[in-house]
Amino acid sequence: MIQVRVPATSANMGPGFDSIGVALQLYNRLWVEEIPSGVQIELRKKQAIEIPTDETNLIYQTMCRFYETIGRPMPGVHMIQEDDIPMVRGLGSSAACIVGGLLAANELAGRPCSKEELAVMAAQMEGHPDNSNPAFFGSMVVGALDEKNMKHVRLELPDDLFFAIMVPNFPVSTEMARGVLPSAYSRGDVVFNVSRAALLVASLMAGKYENLEMAMEDRIHQPYRKELIPHMEEIFAKAKESGATACYLSGAGSTLMAMVTKDKADTFREQMSAYFAALPDGWQLMLLQADMEGAAVVTEA
Ligand code: HSE
């Protein structure tokens, strides 16, 4: 069987709404093989949210879209899905299905498309490239999309940086979280985000990590979505007090993200675990490193 591995991703890095995302060392796996006809889907891990095992499955639908795009009939497929990325939590689980489906379908079809072409398809399907790009290319990726094109640049990240995901027990749907955003912004807010997005990229390129706290501020989505995440600002304040360099709302939520340098990681873990034990909503804390490889077809040894 063809095996594909896709990392979790954290989109909307700081001021980079719908543009900047990072891949994390937490993975979904997918096995696919051709069968004479129809669709058979097996799920290896149960999540709280039900995953369809018929034609409405997102990976299967993505594979159908791929075959339609390359102008070939969709073959029968048997697939096995093993999901470790928490669903509907702002960690790119839908993008992982789309990226995994495209990569597996491309492999099954004899690789008619390059990874770059697949990344454009994924971004168009999602409507924004901030999850699909890091899922494809790993590390931190800055991307922009229009009707025809998607341009992106992958940036290296310092290797002593942890991404602490703080995941509550409630989901937030992207559709609902996009619905709470205004349709227009003041010039002050636009300048605020443009200057910080530029500062974020420039500071990472120049190794000026002391700029990150300011460079990660946002006025495009966090002020509006904080109502959907009880205690968000309090958790950010506690995370910074416990040593985090910067914090942001991961994707559309509900996961909150803290960037923590290696030297502060133990203290951060200890203090935040004690803090979460006293909060409602079952917050889980995991310190992850960035995934540098992106989605890959796995060759079994
Ligand atoms: N950039 C997207 C959003 C990520 O915030 O709506 C979630 O899919």
PDB file of N, CA and C in Angstrom, residues 175-259:
ATOM      1  N   GLU A 175     -15.610  27.620   9.993  1.00  0.00           N
ATOM      2  CA  GLU A 175     -16.699  28.370   9.361  1.00  0.00           C
ATOM      3  C   GLU A 175     -17.306  29.375  10.364  1.00  0.00           C
ATOM      4  N   MET A 176     -17.559  28.887  11.570  1.00  0.00           N
ATOM      5  CA  MET A 176     -18.151  29.762  12.583  1.00  0.00           C
ATOM      6  C   MET A 176     -17.150  30.868  12.973  1.00  0.00           C
ATOM      7  N   ALA A 177     -15.869  30.479  13.110  1.00  0.00           N
ATOM      8  CA  ALA A 177     -14.861  31.451  13.541  1.00  0.00           C
ATOM      9  C   ALA A 177     -14.569  32.486  12.454  1.00  0.00           C
ATOM     10  N   ARG A 178     -14.798  32.163  11.186  1.00  0.00           N
ATOM     11  CA  ARG A 178     -14.650  33.162  10.124  1.00  0.00           C
ATOM     12  C   ARG A 178     -15.858  34.101  10.140  1.00  0.00           C
ATOM     13  N   GLY A 179     -16.986  33.543  10.574  1.00  0.00           N
ATOM     14  CA  GLY A 179     -18.227  34.329  10.625  1.00  0.00           C
ATOM     15  C   GLY A 179     -18.187  35.471  11.626  1.00  0.00           C
ATOM     16  N   VAL A 180     -17.333  35.384  12.651  1.00  0.00           N
ATOM     17  CA  VAL A 180     -17.316  36.459  13.658  1.00  0.00           C
ATOM     18  C   VAL A 180     -16.374  37.613  13.262  1.00  0.00           C
ATOM     19  N   LEU A 181     -15.687  37.470  12.131  1.00  0.00           N
ATOM     20  CA  LEU A 181     -14.724  38.512  11.735  1.00  0.00           C
ATOM     21  C   LEU A 181     -15.422  39.654  10.991  1.00  0.00           C
ATOM     22  N   PRO A 182     -14.946  40.897  11.174  1.00  0.00           N
ATOM     23  CA  PRO A 182     -15.555  42.012  10.431  1.00  0.00           C
ATOM     24  C   PRO A 182     -15.204  41.928   8.944  1.00  0.00           C
ATOM     25  N   SER A 183     -15.977  42.629   8.116  1.00  0.00           N
ATOM     26  CA  SER A 183     -15.669  42.595   6.682  1.00  0.00           C
ATOM     27  C   SER A 183     -14.742  43.743   6.296  1.00  0.00           C
ATOM     28  N   ALA A 184     -14.511  44.706   7.195  1.00  0.00           N
ATOM     29  CA  ALA A 184     -13.588  45.815   6.903  1.00  0.00           C
ATOM     30  C   ALA A 184     -12.835  46.179   8.183  1.00  0.00           C
ATOM     31  N   TYR A 185     -11.625  46.747   7.986  1.00  0.00           N
ATOM     32  CA  TYR A 185     -10.775  47.110   9.134  1.00  0.00           C
ATOM     33  C   TYR A 185     -10.336  48.565   9.001  1.00  0.00           C
ATOM     34  N   SER A 186     -10.012  49.188  10.129  1.00  0.00           N
ATOM     35  CA  SER A 186      -9.535  50.569  10.094  1.00  0.00           C
ATOM     36  C   SER A 186      -8.099  50.599   9.554  1.00  0.00           C
ATOM     37  N   ARG A 187      -7.679  51.764   9.077  1.00  0.00           N
ATOM     38  CA  ARG A 187      -6.303  51.894   8.591  1.00  0.00           C
ATOM     39  C   ARG A 187      -5.316  51.578   9.714  1.00  0.00           C
ATOM     40  N   GLY A 188      -5.644  51.985  10.937  1.00  0.00           N
ATOM     41  CA  GLY A 188      -4.758  51.718  12.081  1.00  0.00           C
ATOM     42  C   GLY A 188      -4.534  50.220  12.277  1.00  0.00           C
ATOM     43  N   ASP A 189      -5.615  49.446  12.170  1.00  0.00           N
ATOM     44  CA  ASP A 189      -5.484  48.001  12.359  1.00  0.00           C
ATOM     45  C   ASP A 189      -4.702  47.356  11.209  1.00  0.00           C
ATOM     46  N   VAL A 190      -4.928  47.866   9.999  1.00  0.00           N
ATOM     47  CA  VAL A 190      -4.204  47.307   8.847  1.00  0.00           C
ATOM     48  C   VAL A 190      -2.705  47.594   9.003  1.00  0.00           C
ATOM     49  N   VAL A 191      -2.362  48.819   9.352  1.00  0.00           N
ATOM     50  CA  VAL A 191      -0.945  49.178   9.545  1.00  0.00           C
ATOM     51  C   VAL A 191      -0.341  48.342  10.680  1.00  0.00           C
ATOM     52  N   PHE A 192      -1.117  48.150  11.737  1.00  0.00           N
ATOM     53  CA  PHE A 192      -0.661  47.342  12.875  1.00  0.00           C
ATOM     54  C   PHE A 192      -0.238  45.953  12.383  1.00  0.00           C
ATOM     55  N   ASN A 193      -1.112  45.295  11.606  1.00  0.00           N
ATOM     56  CA  ASN A 193      -0.789  43.922  11.178  1.00  0.00           C
ATOM     57  C   ASN A 193       0.284  43.859  10.102  1.00  0.00           C
ATOM     58  N   VAL A 194       0.231  44.788   9.141  1.00  0.00           N
ATOM     59  CA  VAL A 194       1.246  44.781   8.075  1.00  0.00           C
ATOM     60  C   VAL A 194       2.633  44.967   8.692  1.00  0.00           C
ATOM     61  N   SER A 195       2.753  45.921   9.625  1.00  0.00           N
ATOM     62  CA  SER A 195       4.079  46.192  10.207  1.00  0.00           C
ATOM     63  C   SER A 195       4.576  44.992  11.010  1.00  0.00           C
ATOM     64  N   ARG A 196       3.684  44.336  11.715  1.00  0.00           N
ATOM     65  CA  ARG A 196       4.122  43.185  12.522  1.00  0.00           C
ATOM     66  C   ARG A 196       4.426  41.961  11.658  1.00  0.00           C
ATOM     67  N   ALA A 197       3.645  41.751  10.598  1.00  0.00           N
ATOM     68  CA  ALA A 197       3.930  40.608   9.712  1.00  0.00           C
ATOM     69  C   ALA A 197       5.306  40.787   9.073  1.00  0.00           C
ATOM     70  N   ALA A 198       5.601  42.014   8.642  1.00  0.00           N
ATOM     71  CA  ALA A 198       6.916  42.295   8.049  1.00  0.00           C
ATOM     72  C   ALA A 198       8.015  42.119   9.098  1.00  0.00           C
ATOM     73  N   LEU A 199       7.758  42.615  10.313  1.00  0.00           N
ATOM     74  CA  LEU A 199       8.739  42.515  11.399  1.00  0.00           C
ATOM     75  C   LEU A 199       9.003  41.044  11.763  1.00  0.00           C
ATOM     76  N   LEU A 200       7.942  40.231  11.740  1.00  0.00           N
ATOM     77  CA  LEU A 200       8.083  38.809  12.085  1.00  0.00           C
ATOM     78  C   LEU A 200       9.049  38.115  11.112  1.00  0.00           C
ATOM     79  N   VAL A 201       8.790  38.290   9.829  1.00  0.00           N
ATOM     80  CA  VAL A 201       9.630  37.616   8.835  1.00  0.00           C
ATOM     81  C   VAL A 201      11.057  38.156   8.885  1.00  0.00           C
ATOM     82  N   ALA A 202      11.188  39.496   8.947  1.00  0.00           N
ATOM     83  CA  ALA A 202      12.526  40.097   8.972  1.00  0.00           C
ATOM     84  C   ALA A 202      13.291  39.659  10.231  1.00  0.00           C
ATOM     85  N   SER A 203      12.599  39.599  11.367  1.00  0.00           N
ATOM     86  CA  SER A 203      13.276  39.251  12.625  1.00  0.00           C
ATOM     87  C   SER A 203      13.748  37.801  12.604  1.00  0.00           C
ATOM     88  N   LEU A 204      12.924  36.915  12.026  1.00  0.00           N
ATOM     89  CA  LEU A 204      13.357  35.513  11.950  1.00  0.00           C
ATOM     90  C   LEU A 204      14.559  35.378  11.020  1.00  0.00           C
ATOM     91  N   MET A 205      14.528  36.126   9.908  1.00  0.00           N
ATOM     92  CA  MET A 205      15.654  36.048   8.963  1.00  0.00           C
ATOM     93  C   MET A 205      16.929  36.604   9.582  1.00  0.00           C
ATOM     94  N   ALA A 206      16.793  37.645  10.419  1.00  0.00           N
ATOM     95  CA  ALA A 206      17.968  38.282  11.016  1.00  0.00           C
ATOM     96  C   ALA A 206      18.362  37.656  12.356  1.00  0.00           C
ATOM     97  N   GLY A 207      17.573  36.676  12.817  1.00  0.00           N
ATOM     98  CA  GLY A 207      17.863  36.047  14.108  1.00  0.00           C
ATOM     99  C   GLY A 207      17.577  36.949  15.289  1.00  0.00           C
ATOM    100  N   LYS A 208      16.718  37.948  15.101  1.00  0.00           N
ATOM    101  CA  LYS A 208      16.400  38.870  16.206  1.00  0.00           C
ATOM    102  C   LYS A 208      15.150  38.376  16.940  1.00  0.00           C
ATOM    103  N   TYR A 209      15.335  37.313  17.720  1.00  0.00           N
ATOM    104  CA  TYR A 209      14.193  36.688  18.385  1.00  0.00           C
ATOM    105  C   TYR A 209      13.616  37.568  19.490  1.00  0.00           C
ATOM    106  N   GLU A 210      14.413  38.547  19.942  1.00  0.00           N
ATOM    107  CA  GLU A 210      13.904  39.450  20.979  1.00  0.00           C
ATOM    108  C   GLU A 210      12.747  40.303  20.435  1.00  0.00           C
ATOM    109  N   ASN A 211      12.566  40.338  19.088  1.00  0.00           N
ATOM    110  CA  ASN A 211      11.451  41.101  18.508  1.00  0.00           C
ATOM    111  C   ASN A 211      10.153  40.304  18.470  1.00  0.00           C
ATOM    112  N   LEU A 212      10.243  38.995  18.745  1.00  0.00           N
ATOM    113  CA  LEU A 212       9.095  38.130  18.467  1.00  0.00           C
ATOM    114  C   LEU A 212       7.837  38.493  19.247  1.00  0.00           C
ATOM    115  N   GLU A 213       8.000  38.902  20.487  1.00  0.00           N
ATOM    116  CA  GLU A 213       6.796  39.182  21.279  1.00  0.00           C
ATOM    117  C   GLU A 213       5.938  40.241  20.572  1.00  0.00           C
ATOM    118  N   MET A 214       6.580  41.333  20.135  1.00  0.00           N
ATOM    119  CA  MET A 214       5.823  42.380  19.426  1.00  0.00           C
ATOM    120  C   MET A 214       5.414  41.912  18.025  1.00  0.00           C
ATOM    121  N   ALA A 215       6.320  41.193  17.365  1.00  0.00           N
ATOM    122  CA  ALA A 215       6.065  40.768  15.979  1.00  0.00           C
ATOM    123  C   ALA A 215       4.915  39.770  15.874  1.00  0.00           C
ATOM    124  N   MET A 216       4.532  39.150  16.979  1.00  0.00           N
ATOM    125  CA  MET A 216       3.468  38.138  16.931  1.00  0.00           C
ATOM    126  C   MET A 216       2.096  38.721  17.280  1.00  0.00           C
ATOM    127  N   GLU A 217       2.005  40.051  17.446  1.00  0.00           N
ATOM    128  CA  GLU A 217       0.703  40.636  17.795  1.00  0.00           C
ATOM    129  C   GLU A 217      -0.228  40.684  16.577  1.00  0.00           C
ATOM    130  N   ASP A 218      -1.531  40.687  16.853  1.00  0.00           N
ATOM    131  CA  ASP A 218      -2.510  40.639  15.758  1.00  0.00           C
ATOM    132  C   ASP A 218      -3.757  41.449  16.083  1.00  0.00           C
ATOM    133  N   ARG A 219      -4.312  42.109  15.059  1.00  0.00           N
ATOM    134  CA  ARG A 219      -5.611  42.781  15.261  1.00  0.00           C
ATOM    135  C   ARG A 219      -6.634  42.363  14.202  1.00  0.00           C
ATOM    136  N   ILE A 220      -6.289  41.331  13.416  1.00  0.00           N
ATOM    137  CA  ILE A 220      -7.217  40.916  12.350  1.00  0.00           C
ATOM    138  C   ILE A 220      -8.231  39.890  12.857  1.00  0.00           C
ATOM    139  N   HIS A 221      -7.769  38.907  13.634  1.00  0.00           N
ATOM    140  CA  HIS A 221      -8.741  37.881  14.044  1.00  0.00           C
ATOM    141  C   HIS A 221      -8.808  37.621  15.550  1.00  0.00           C
ATOM    142  N   GLN A 222      -7.679  37.746  16.255  1.00  0.00           N
ATOM    143  CA  GLN A 222      -7.700  37.373  17.678  1.00  0.00           C
ATOM    144  C   GLN A 222      -8.679  38.197  18.530  1.00  0.00           C
ATOM    145  N   PRO A 223      -8.755  39.539  18.321  1.00  0.00           N
ATOM    146  CA  PRO A 223      -9.668  40.303  19.178  1.00  0.00           C
ATOM    147  C   PRO A 223     -11.122  39.847  19.021  1.00  0.00           C
ATOM    148  N   TYR A 224     -11.476  39.321  17.846  1.00  0.00           N
ATOM    149  CA  TYR A 224     -12.866  38.916  17.595  1.00  0.00           C
ATOM    150  C   TYR A 224     -13.123  37.474  18.025  1.00  0.00           C
ATOM    151  N   ARG A 225     -12.102  36.646  17.908  1.00  0.00           N
ATOM    152  CA  ARG A 225     -12.282  35.224  18.217  1.00  0.00           C
ATOM    153  C   ARG A 225     -12.064  34.902  19.690  1.00  0.00           C
ATOM    154  N   LYS A 226     -11.554  35.862  20.443  1.00  0.00           N
ATOM    155  CA  LYS A 226     -11.266  35.547  21.856  1.00  0.00           C
ATOM    156  C   LYS A 226     -12.543  35.203  22.630  1.00  0.00           C
ATOM    157  N   GLU A 227     -13.688  35.704  22.138  1.00  0.00           N
ATOM    158  CA  GLU A 227     -14.967  35.378  22.783  1.00  0.00           C
ATOM    159  C   GLU A 227     -15.277  33.881  22.668  1.00  0.00           C
ATOM    160  N   LEU A 228     -14.705  33.245  21.647  1.00  0.00           N
ATOM    161  CA  LEU A 228     -14.999  31.817  21.411  1.00  0.00           C
ATOM    162  C   LEU A 228     -14.139  30.913  22.288  1.00  0.00           C
ATOM    163  N   ILE A 229     -13.084  31.500  22.896  1.00  0.00           N
ATOM    164  CA  ILE A 229     -12.140  30.697  23.685  1.00  0.00           C
ATOM    165  C   ILE A 229     -12.102  31.257  25.110  1.00  0.00           C
ATOM    166  N   PRO A 230     -12.903  30.702  26.019  1.00  0.00           N
ATOM    167  CA  PRO A 230     -12.880  31.223  27.384  1.00  0.00           C
ATOM    168  C   PRO A 230     -11.460  31.204  27.959  1.00  0.00           C
ATOM    169  N   HIS A 231     -11.086  32.270  28.656  1.00  0.00           N
ATOM    170  CA  HIS A 231      -9.791  32.412  29.337  1.00  0.00           C
ATOM    171  C   HIS A 231      -8.607  32.662  28.392  1.00  0.00           C
ATOM    172  N   MET A 232      -8.855  32.953  27.106  1.00  0.00           N
ATOM    173  CA  MET A 232      -7.726  33.075  26.171  1.00  0.00           C
ATOM    174  C   MET A 232      -6.668  34.083  26.646  1.00  0.00           C
ATOM    175  N   GLU A 233      -7.105  35.281  26.994  1.00  0.00           N
ATOM    176  CA  GLU A 233      -6.110  36.305  27.356  1.00  0.00           C
ATOM    177  C   GLU A 233      -5.407  35.968  28.666  1.00  0.00           C
ATOM    178  N   GLU A 234      -6.166  35.382  29.577  1.00  0.00           N
ATOM    179  CA  GLU A 234      -5.594  34.979  30.871  1.00  0.00           C
ATOM    180  C   GLU A 234      -4.531  33.887  30.657  1.00  0.00           C
ATOM    181  N   ILE A 235      -4.829  32.960  29.731  1.00  0.00           N
ATOM    182  CA  ILE A 235      -3.873  31.872  29.455  1.00  0.00           C
ATOM    183  C   ILE A 235      -2.609  32.428  28.787  1.00  0.00           C
ATOM    184  N   PHE A 236      -2.798  33.376  27.852  1.00  0.00           N
ATOM    185  CA  PHE A 236      -1.627  34.006  27.222  1.00  0.00           C
ATOM    186  C   PHE A 236      -0.757  34.703  28.278  1.00  0.00           C
ATOM    187  N   ALA A 237      -1.421  35.429  29.191  1.00  0.00           N
ATOM    188  CA  ALA A 237      -0.661  36.159  30.223  1.00  0.00           C
ATOM    189  C   ALA A 237       0.118  35.174  31.096  1.00  0.00           C
ATOM    190  N   LYS A 238      -0.532  34.073  31.462  1.00  0.00           N
ATOM    191  CA  LYS A 238       0.123  33.065  32.308  1.00  0.00           C
ATOM    192  C   LYS A 238       1.286  32.394  31.548  1.00  0.00           C
ATOM    193  N   ALA A 239       1.069  32.155  30.248  1.00  0.00           N
ATOM    194  CA  ALA A 239       2.117  31.516  29.439  1.00  0.00           C
ATOM    195  C   ALA A 239       3.352  32.424  29.362  1.00  0.00           C
ATOM    196  N   LYS A 240       3.122  33.724  29.177  1.00  0.00           N
ATOM    197  CA  LYS A 240       4.261  34.663  29.106  1.00  0.00           C
ATOM    198  C   LYS A 240       4.966  34.743  30.454  1.00  0.00           C
ATOM    199  N   GLU A 241       4.179  34.753  31.505  1.00  0.00           N
ATOM    200  CA  GLU A 241       4.747  34.777  32.867  1.00  0.00           C
ATOM    201  C   GLU A 241       5.574  33.503  33.121  1.00  0.00           C
ATOM    202  N   SER A 242       5.174  32.402  32.446  1.00  0.00           N
ATOM    203  CA  SER A 242       5.882  31.120  32.641  1.00  0.00           C
ATOM    204  C   SER A 242       7.048  30.940  31.668  1.00  0.00           C
ATOM    205  N   GLY A 243       7.349  32.003  30.888  1.00  0.00           N
ATOM    206  CA  GLY A 243       8.551  31.955  30.060  1.00  0.00           C
ATOM    207  C   GLY A 243       8.333  31.948  28.556  1.00  0.00           C
ATOM    208  N   ALA A 244       7.054  31.956  28.078  1.00  0.00           N
ATOM    209  CA  ALA A 244       6.832  31.930  26.622  1.00  0.00           C
ATOM    210  C   ALA A 244       7.349  33.210  25.977  1.00  0.00           C
ATOM    211  N   THR A 245       7.958  33.063  24.789  1.00  0.00           N
ATOM    212  CA  THR A 245       8.453  34.223  24.043  1.00  0.00           C
ATOM    213  C   THR A 245       7.295  34.973  23.400  1.00  0.00           C
ATOM    214  N   ALA A 246       6.318  34.215  22.867  1.00  0.00           N
ATOM    215  CA  ALA A 246       5.164  34.826  22.199  1.00  0.00           C
ATOM    216  C   ALA A 246       4.020  33.831  22.204  1.00  0.00           C
ATOM    217  N   CYS A 247       2.783  34.356  22.099  1.00  0.00           N
ATOM    218  CA  CYS A 247       1.596  33.492  22.089  1.00  0.00           C
ATOM    219  C   CYS A 247       0.673  33.921  20.956  1.00  0.00           C
ATOM    220  N   TYR A 248      -0.098  32.983  20.428  1.00  0.00           N
ATOM    221  CA  TYR A 248      -1.128  33.343  19.446  1.00  0.00           C
ATOM    222  C   TYR A 248      -2.199  32.268  19.379  1.00  0.00           C
ATOM    223  N   LEU A 249      -3.315  32.660  18.765  1.00  0.00           N
ATOM    224  CA  LEU A 249      -4.417  31.719  18.557  1.00  0.00           C
ATOM    225  C   LEU A 249      -4.074  30.887  17.324  1.00  0.00           C
ATOM    226  N   SER A 250      -4.018  29.573  17.485  1.00  0.00           N
ATOM    227  CA  SER A 250      -3.611  28.702  16.379  1.00  0.00           C
ATOM    228  C   SER A 250      -4.779  28.515  15.417  1.00  0.00           C
ATOM    229  N   GLY A 251      -4.594  28.916  14.164  1.00  0.00           N
ATOM    230  CA  GLY A 251      -5.670  28.820  13.172  1.00  0.00           C
ATOM    231  C   GLY A 251      -6.907  29.540  13.673  1.00  0.00           C
ATOM    232  N   ALA A 252      -8.048  28.890  13.512  1.00  0.00           N
ATOM    233  CA  ALA A 252      -9.300  29.486  13.984  1.00  0.00           C
ATOM    234  C   ALA A 252      -9.579  29.087  15.428  1.00  0.00           C
ATOM    235  N   GLY A 253      -8.621  28.433  16.095  1.00  0.00           N
ATOM    236  CA  GLY A 253      -8.827  27.912  17.447  1.00  0.00           C
ATOM    237  C   GLY A 253      -9.448  26.520  17.350  1.00  0.00           C
ATOM    238  N   SER A 254      -9.626  25.876  18.432  1.00  0.00           N
ATOM    239  CA  SER A 254      -9.572  26.353  19.785  1.00  0.00           C
ATOM    240  C   SER A 254      -8.184  26.243  20.435  1.00  0.00           C
ATOM    241  N   THR A 255      -7.189  25.675  19.739  1.00  0.00           N
ATOM    242  CA  THR A 255      -5.856  25.551  20.326  1.00  0.00           C
ATOM    243  C   THR A 255      -5.191  26.923  20.479  1.00  0.00           C
ATOM    244  N   LEU A 256      -4.552  27.126  21.613  1.00  0.00           N
ATOM    245  CA  LEU A 256      -3.723  28.317  21.827  1.00  0.00           C
ATOM    246  C   LEU A 256      -2.269  27.878  21.728  1.00  0.00           C
ATOM    247  N   MET A 257      -1.431  28.760  21.195  1.00  0.00           N
ATOM    248  CA  MET A 257      -0.031  28.412  20.958  1.00  0.00           C
ATOM    249  C   MET A 257       0.896  29.319  21.749  1.00  0.00           C
ATOM    250  N   ALA A 258       1.933  28.710  22.330  1.00  0.00           N
ATOM    251  CA  ALA A 258       2.989  29.510  22.972  1.00  0.00           C
ATOM    252  C   ALA A 258       4.321  29.071  22.367  1.00  0.00           C
ATOM    253  N   MET A 259       5.127  30.042  21.960  1.00  0.00           N
ATOM    254  CA  MET A 259       6.467  29.723  21.463  1.00  0.00           C
ATOM    255  C   MET A 259       7.426  29.834  22.641  1.00  0.00           C
TER     256      MET A 259
END
